[in-house]
PDB file of C-alpha atoms in Angstrom:
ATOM      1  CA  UNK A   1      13.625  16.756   3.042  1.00 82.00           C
ATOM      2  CA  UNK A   2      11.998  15.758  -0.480  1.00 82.00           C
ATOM      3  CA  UNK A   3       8.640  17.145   1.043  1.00 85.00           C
ATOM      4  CA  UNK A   4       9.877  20.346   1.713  1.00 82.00           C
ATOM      5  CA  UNK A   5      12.202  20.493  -0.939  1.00 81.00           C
ATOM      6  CA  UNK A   6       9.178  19.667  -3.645  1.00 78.00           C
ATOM      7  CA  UNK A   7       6.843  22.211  -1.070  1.00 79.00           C
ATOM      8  CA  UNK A   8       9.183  25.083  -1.586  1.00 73.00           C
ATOM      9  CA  UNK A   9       9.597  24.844  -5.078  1.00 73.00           C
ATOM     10  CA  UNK A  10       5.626  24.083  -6.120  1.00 64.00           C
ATOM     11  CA  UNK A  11       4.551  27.094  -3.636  1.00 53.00           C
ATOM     12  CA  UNK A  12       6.253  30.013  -6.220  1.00 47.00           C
ATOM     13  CA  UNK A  13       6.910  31.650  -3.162  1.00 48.00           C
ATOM     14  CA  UNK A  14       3.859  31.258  -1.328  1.00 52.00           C
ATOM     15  CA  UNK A  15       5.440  29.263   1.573  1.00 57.00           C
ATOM     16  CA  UNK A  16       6.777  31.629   4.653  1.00 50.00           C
ATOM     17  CA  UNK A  17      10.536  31.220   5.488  1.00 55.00           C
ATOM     18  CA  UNK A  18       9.735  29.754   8.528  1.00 57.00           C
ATOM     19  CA  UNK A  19       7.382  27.218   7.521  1.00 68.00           C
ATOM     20  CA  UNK A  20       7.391  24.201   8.512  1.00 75.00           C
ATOM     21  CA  UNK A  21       7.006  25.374  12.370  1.00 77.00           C
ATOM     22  CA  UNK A  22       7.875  22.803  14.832  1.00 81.00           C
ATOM     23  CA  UNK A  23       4.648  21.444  15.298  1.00 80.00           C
ATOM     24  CA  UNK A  24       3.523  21.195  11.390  1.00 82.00           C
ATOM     25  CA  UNK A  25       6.897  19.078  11.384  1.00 85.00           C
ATOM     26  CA  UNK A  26       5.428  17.126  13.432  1.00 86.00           C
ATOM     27  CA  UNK A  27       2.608  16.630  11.665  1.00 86.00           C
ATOM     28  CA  UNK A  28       4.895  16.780   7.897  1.00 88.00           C
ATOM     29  CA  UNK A  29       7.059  13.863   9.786  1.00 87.00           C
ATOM     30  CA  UNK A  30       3.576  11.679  10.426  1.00 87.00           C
ATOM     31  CA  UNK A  31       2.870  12.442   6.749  1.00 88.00           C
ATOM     32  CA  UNK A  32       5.815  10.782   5.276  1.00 86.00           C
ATOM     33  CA  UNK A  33       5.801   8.468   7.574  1.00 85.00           C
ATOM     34  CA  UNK A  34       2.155   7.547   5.937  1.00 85.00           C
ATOM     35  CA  UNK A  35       3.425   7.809   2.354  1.00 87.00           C
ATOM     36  CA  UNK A  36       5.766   4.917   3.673  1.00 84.00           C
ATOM     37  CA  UNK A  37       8.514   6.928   2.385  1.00 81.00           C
ATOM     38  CA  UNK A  38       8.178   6.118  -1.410  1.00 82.00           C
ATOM     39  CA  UNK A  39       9.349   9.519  -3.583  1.00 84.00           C
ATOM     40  CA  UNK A  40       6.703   9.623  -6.245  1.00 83.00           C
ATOM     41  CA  UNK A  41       4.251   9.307  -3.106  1.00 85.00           C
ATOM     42  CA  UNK A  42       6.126  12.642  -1.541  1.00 84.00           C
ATOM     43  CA  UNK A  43       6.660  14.646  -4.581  1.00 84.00           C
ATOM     44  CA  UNK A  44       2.535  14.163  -5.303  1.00 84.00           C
ATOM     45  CA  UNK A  45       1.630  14.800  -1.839  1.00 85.00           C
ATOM     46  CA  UNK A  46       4.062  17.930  -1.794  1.00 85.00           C
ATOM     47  CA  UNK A  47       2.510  19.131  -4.995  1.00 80.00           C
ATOM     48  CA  UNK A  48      -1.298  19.064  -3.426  1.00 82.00           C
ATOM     49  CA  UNK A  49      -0.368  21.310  -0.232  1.00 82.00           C
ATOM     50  CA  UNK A  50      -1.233  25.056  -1.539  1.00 78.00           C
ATOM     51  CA  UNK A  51      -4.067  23.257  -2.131  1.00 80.00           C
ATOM     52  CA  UNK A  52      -4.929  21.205   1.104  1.00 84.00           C
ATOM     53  CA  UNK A  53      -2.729  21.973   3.420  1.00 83.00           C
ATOM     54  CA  UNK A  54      -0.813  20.022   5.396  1.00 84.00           C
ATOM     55  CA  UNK A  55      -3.490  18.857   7.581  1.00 87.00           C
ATOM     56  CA  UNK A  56      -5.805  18.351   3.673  1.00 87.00           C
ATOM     57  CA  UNK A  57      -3.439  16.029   3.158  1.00 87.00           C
ATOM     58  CA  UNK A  58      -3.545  13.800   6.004  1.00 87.00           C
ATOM     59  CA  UNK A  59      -7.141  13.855   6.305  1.00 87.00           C
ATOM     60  CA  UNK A  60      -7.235  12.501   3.158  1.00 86.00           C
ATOM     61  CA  UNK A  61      -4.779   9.777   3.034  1.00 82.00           C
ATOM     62  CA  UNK A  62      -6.715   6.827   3.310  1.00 82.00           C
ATOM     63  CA  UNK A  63      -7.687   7.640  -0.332  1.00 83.00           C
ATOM     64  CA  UNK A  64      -4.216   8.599  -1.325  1.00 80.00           C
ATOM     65  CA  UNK A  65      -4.369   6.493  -4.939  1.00 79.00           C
ATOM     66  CA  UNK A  66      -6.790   9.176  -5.802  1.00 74.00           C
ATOM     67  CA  UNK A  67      -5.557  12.213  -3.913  1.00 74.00           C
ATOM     68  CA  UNK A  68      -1.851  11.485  -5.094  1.00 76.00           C
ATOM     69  CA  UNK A  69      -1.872  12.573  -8.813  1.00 76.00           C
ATOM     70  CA  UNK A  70      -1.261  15.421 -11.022  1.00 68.00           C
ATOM     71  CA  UNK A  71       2.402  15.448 -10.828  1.00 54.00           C
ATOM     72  CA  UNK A  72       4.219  17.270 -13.652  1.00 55.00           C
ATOM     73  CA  UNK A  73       2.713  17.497 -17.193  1.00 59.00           C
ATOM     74  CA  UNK A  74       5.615  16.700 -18.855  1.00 59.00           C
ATOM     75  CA  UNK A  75       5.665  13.250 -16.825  1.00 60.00           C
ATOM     76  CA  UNK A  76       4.318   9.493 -18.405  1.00 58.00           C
ATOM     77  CA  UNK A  77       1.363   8.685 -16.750  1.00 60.00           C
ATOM     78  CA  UNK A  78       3.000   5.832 -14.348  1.00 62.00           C
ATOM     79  CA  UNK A  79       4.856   9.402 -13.181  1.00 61.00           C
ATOM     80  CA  UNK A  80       2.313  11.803 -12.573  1.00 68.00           C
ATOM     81  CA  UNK A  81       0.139  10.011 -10.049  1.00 79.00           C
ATOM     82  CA  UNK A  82       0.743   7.272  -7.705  1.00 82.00           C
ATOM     83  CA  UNK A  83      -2.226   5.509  -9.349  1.00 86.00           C
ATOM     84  CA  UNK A  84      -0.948   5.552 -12.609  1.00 86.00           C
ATOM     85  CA  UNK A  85       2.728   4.001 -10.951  1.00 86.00           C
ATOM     86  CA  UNK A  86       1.161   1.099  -9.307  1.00 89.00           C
ATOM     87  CA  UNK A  87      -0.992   0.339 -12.629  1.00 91.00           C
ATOM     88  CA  UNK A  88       2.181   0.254 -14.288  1.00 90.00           C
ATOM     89  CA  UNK A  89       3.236  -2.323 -11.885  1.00 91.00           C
ATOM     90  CA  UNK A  90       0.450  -4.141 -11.732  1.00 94.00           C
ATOM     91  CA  UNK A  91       0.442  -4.302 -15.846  1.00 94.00           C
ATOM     92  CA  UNK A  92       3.840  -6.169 -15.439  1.00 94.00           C
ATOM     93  CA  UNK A  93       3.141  -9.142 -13.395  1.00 96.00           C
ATOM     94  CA  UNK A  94       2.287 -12.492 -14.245  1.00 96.00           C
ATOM     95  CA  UNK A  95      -1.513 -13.227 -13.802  1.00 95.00           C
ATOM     96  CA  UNK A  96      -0.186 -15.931 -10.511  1.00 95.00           C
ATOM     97  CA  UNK A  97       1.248 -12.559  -8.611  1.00 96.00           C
ATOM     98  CA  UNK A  98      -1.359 -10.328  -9.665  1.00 97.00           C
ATOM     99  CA  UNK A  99      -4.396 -13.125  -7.877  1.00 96.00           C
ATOM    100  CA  UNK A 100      -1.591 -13.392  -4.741  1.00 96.00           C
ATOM    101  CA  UNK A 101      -1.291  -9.929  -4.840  1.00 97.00           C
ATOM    102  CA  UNK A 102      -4.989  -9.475  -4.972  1.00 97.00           C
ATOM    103  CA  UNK A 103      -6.526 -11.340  -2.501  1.00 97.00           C
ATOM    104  CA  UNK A 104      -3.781 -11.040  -0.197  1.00 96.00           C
ATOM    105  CA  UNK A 105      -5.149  -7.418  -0.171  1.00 96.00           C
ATOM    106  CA  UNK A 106      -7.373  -8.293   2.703  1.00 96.00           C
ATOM    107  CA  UNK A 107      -4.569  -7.969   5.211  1.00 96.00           C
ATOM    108  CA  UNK A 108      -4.367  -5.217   7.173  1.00 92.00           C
ATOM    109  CA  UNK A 109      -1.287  -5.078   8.668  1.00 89.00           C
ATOM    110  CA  UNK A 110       1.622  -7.928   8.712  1.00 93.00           C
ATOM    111  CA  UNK A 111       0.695 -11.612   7.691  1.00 96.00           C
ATOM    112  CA  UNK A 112       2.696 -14.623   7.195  1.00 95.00           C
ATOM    113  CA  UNK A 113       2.868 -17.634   4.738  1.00 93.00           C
ATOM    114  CA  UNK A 114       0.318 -19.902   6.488  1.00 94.00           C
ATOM    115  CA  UNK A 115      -2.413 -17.123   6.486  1.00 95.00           C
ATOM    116  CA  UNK A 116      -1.524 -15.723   2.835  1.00 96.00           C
ATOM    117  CA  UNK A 117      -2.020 -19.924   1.648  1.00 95.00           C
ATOM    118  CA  UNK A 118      -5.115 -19.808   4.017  1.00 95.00           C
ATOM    119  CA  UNK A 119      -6.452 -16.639   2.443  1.00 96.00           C
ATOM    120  CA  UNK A 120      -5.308 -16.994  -1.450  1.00 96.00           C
ATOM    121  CA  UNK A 121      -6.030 -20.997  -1.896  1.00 93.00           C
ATOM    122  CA  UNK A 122      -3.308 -21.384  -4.649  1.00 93.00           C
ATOM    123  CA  UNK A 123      -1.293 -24.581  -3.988  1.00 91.00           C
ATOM    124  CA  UNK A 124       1.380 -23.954  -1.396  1.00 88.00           C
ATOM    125  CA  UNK A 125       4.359 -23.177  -3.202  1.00 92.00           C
ATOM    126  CA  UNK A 126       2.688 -20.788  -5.951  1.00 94.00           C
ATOM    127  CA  UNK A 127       1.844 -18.410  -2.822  1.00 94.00           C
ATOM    128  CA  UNK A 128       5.443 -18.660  -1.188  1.00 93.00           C
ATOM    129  CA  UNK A 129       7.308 -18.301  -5.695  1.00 95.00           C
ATOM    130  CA  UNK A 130       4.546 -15.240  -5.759  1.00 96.00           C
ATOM    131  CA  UNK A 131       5.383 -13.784  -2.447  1.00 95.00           C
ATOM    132  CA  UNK A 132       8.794 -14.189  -3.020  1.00 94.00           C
ATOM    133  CA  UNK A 133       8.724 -12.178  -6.467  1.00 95.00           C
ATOM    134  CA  UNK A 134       6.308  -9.849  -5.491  1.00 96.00           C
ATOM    135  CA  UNK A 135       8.984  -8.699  -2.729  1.00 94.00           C
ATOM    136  CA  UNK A 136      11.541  -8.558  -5.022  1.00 94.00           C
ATOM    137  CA  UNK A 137       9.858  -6.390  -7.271  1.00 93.00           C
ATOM    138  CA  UNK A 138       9.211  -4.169  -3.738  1.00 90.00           C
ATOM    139  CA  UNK A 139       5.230  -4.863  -3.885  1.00 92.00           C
ATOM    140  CA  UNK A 140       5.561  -6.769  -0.436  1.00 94.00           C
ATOM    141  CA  UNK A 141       7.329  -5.692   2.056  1.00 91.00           C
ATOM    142  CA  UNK A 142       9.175  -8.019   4.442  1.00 89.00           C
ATOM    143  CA  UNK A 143       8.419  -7.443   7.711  1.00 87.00           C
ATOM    144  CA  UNK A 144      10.611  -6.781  10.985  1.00 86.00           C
ATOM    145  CA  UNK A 145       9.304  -9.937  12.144  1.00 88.00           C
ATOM    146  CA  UNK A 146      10.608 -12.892  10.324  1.00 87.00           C
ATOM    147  CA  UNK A 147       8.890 -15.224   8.147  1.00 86.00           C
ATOM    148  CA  UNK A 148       5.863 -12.167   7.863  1.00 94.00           C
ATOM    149  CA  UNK A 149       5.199  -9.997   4.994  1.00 94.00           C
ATOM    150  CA  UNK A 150       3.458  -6.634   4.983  1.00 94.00           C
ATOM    151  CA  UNK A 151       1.855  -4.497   2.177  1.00 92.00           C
ATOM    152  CA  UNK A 152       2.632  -0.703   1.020  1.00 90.00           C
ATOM    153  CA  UNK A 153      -0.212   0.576   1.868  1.00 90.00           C
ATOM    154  CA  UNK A 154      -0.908   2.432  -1.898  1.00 90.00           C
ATOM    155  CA  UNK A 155      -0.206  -1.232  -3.729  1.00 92.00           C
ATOM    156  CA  UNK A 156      -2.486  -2.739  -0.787  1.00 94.00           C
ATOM    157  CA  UNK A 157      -5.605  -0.691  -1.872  1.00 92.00           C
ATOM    158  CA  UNK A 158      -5.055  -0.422  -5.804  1.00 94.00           C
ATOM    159  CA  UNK A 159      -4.894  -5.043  -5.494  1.00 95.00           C
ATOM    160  CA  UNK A 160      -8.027  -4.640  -3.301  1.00 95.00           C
ATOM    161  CA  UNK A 161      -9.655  -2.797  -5.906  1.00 93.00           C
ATOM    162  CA  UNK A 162      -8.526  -5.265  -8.159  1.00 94.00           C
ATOM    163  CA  UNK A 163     -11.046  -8.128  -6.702  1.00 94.00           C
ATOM    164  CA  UNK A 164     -14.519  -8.280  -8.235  1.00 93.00           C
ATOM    165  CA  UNK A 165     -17.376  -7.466  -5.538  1.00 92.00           C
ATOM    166  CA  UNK A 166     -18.257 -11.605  -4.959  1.00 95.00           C
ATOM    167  CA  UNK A 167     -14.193 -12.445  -5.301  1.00 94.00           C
ATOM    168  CA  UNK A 168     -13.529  -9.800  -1.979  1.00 94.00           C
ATOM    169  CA  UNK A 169     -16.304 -11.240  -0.243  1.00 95.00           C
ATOM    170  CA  UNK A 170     -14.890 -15.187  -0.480  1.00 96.00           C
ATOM    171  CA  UNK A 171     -11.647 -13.667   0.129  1.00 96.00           C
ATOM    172  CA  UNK A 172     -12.751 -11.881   3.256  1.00 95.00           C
ATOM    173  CA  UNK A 173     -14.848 -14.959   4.557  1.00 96.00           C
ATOM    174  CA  UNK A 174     -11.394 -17.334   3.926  1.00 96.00           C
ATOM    175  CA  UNK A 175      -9.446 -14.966   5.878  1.00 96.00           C
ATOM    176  CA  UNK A 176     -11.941 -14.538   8.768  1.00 96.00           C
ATOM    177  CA  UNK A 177     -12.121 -18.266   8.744  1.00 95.00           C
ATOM    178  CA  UNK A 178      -8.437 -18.975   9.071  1.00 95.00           C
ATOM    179  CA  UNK A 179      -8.341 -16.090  12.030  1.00 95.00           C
ATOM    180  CA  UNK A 180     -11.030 -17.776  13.627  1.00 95.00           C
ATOM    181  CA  UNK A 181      -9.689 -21.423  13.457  1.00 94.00           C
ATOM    182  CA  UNK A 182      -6.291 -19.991  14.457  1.00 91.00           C
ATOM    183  CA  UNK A 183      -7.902 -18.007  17.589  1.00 93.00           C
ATOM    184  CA  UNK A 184      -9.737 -21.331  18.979  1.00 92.00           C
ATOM    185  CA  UNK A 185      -6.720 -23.545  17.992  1.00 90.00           C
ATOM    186  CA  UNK A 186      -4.765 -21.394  20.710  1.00 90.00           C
ATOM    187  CA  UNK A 187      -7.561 -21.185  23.245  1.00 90.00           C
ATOM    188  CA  UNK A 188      -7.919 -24.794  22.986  1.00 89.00           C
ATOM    189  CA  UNK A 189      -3.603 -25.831  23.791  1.00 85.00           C
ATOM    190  CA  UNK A 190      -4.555 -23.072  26.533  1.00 74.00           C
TER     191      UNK A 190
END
């Protein structure tokens, strides 16, 4: 509803009645879904479609902290792009969350507390304080699954950038490490 809502009003008229039809909801209902529901994500997205079009958009969501900005003019800069929001963010934290939040970046997907400690190399319960704050402060998501945590996609990518070059590639070697211990640890009590 904020999609369309933020659509209508952006398009000065240049959006049919009709529009969405039932298959670009469809595709409008996959791009939301994408944006993880966060507003400032929507309104951004909504603002780009004269310009890309709905499936513009999606194509180019994997790069969404620079395809999300220009919001209104009269916003602060945390307000008019979803890179400038998560900056803000990131500004905030204590330097302990932002190197969780950071090299936790390499997980794609869901990942709990033994792989994060695996993966960030902090002493155990600096990883589980950080964790904990960071998903208080809605950075980290907790996941359906207990005990797992998952990433918003937008703060994911901006804390990826975050790493140095040599700092992702340690990361990235711990992580495949722990996977790979974890994967032969199973096959082994097999």
């Amino acid at each position: 509803q904020l999609f369309l809502e933020r659509a209508k009003s952006g398009a000065g008229g240049g959006l049919a009645a009709a529009w969405p039809s039932e298959a670009e909801r469809a595709d409008l209902a996959r791009l939301v879904t994408e944006l993880e529901g966060v507003p400032l994500a929507i309104e951004l997205a909504a603002a780009r479609l004269g310009v890309l079009g709905l499936d513009g958009l999606i194509t180019r969501l994997p790069r969404r902290l620079d395809l999300l900005t220009r919001g209104r003019r009269d916003m602060p800069s945390r307000q008019s792009s979803l890179r400038g929001a998560v900056a803000w963010s990131w500004d905030l934290l204590p330097a302990a969350e932002k190197t969780v939040l950071a090299r936790a970046s390499v997980f794609r997907g869901s990942f709990d507390l033994e792989a994060a400690r695996a993966v960030v190399q902090l002493p155990d319960d600096q990883v589980m304080e950080s964790l904990s704050e960071l998903h208080d402060k809605s950075l980290v998501r907790a996941h359906a699954e207990p005990g797992r945590f998952a990433f918003y996609e937008s703060i994911r990518a901006f804390a990826e950038e975050s790493l140095e070059p040599d700092a992702r590639a340690e990361v990235a070697l711990r992580h495949r490490a722990h996977f790979l211990e974890r994967a032969d640890s199973a096959r082994r009590s097999d």
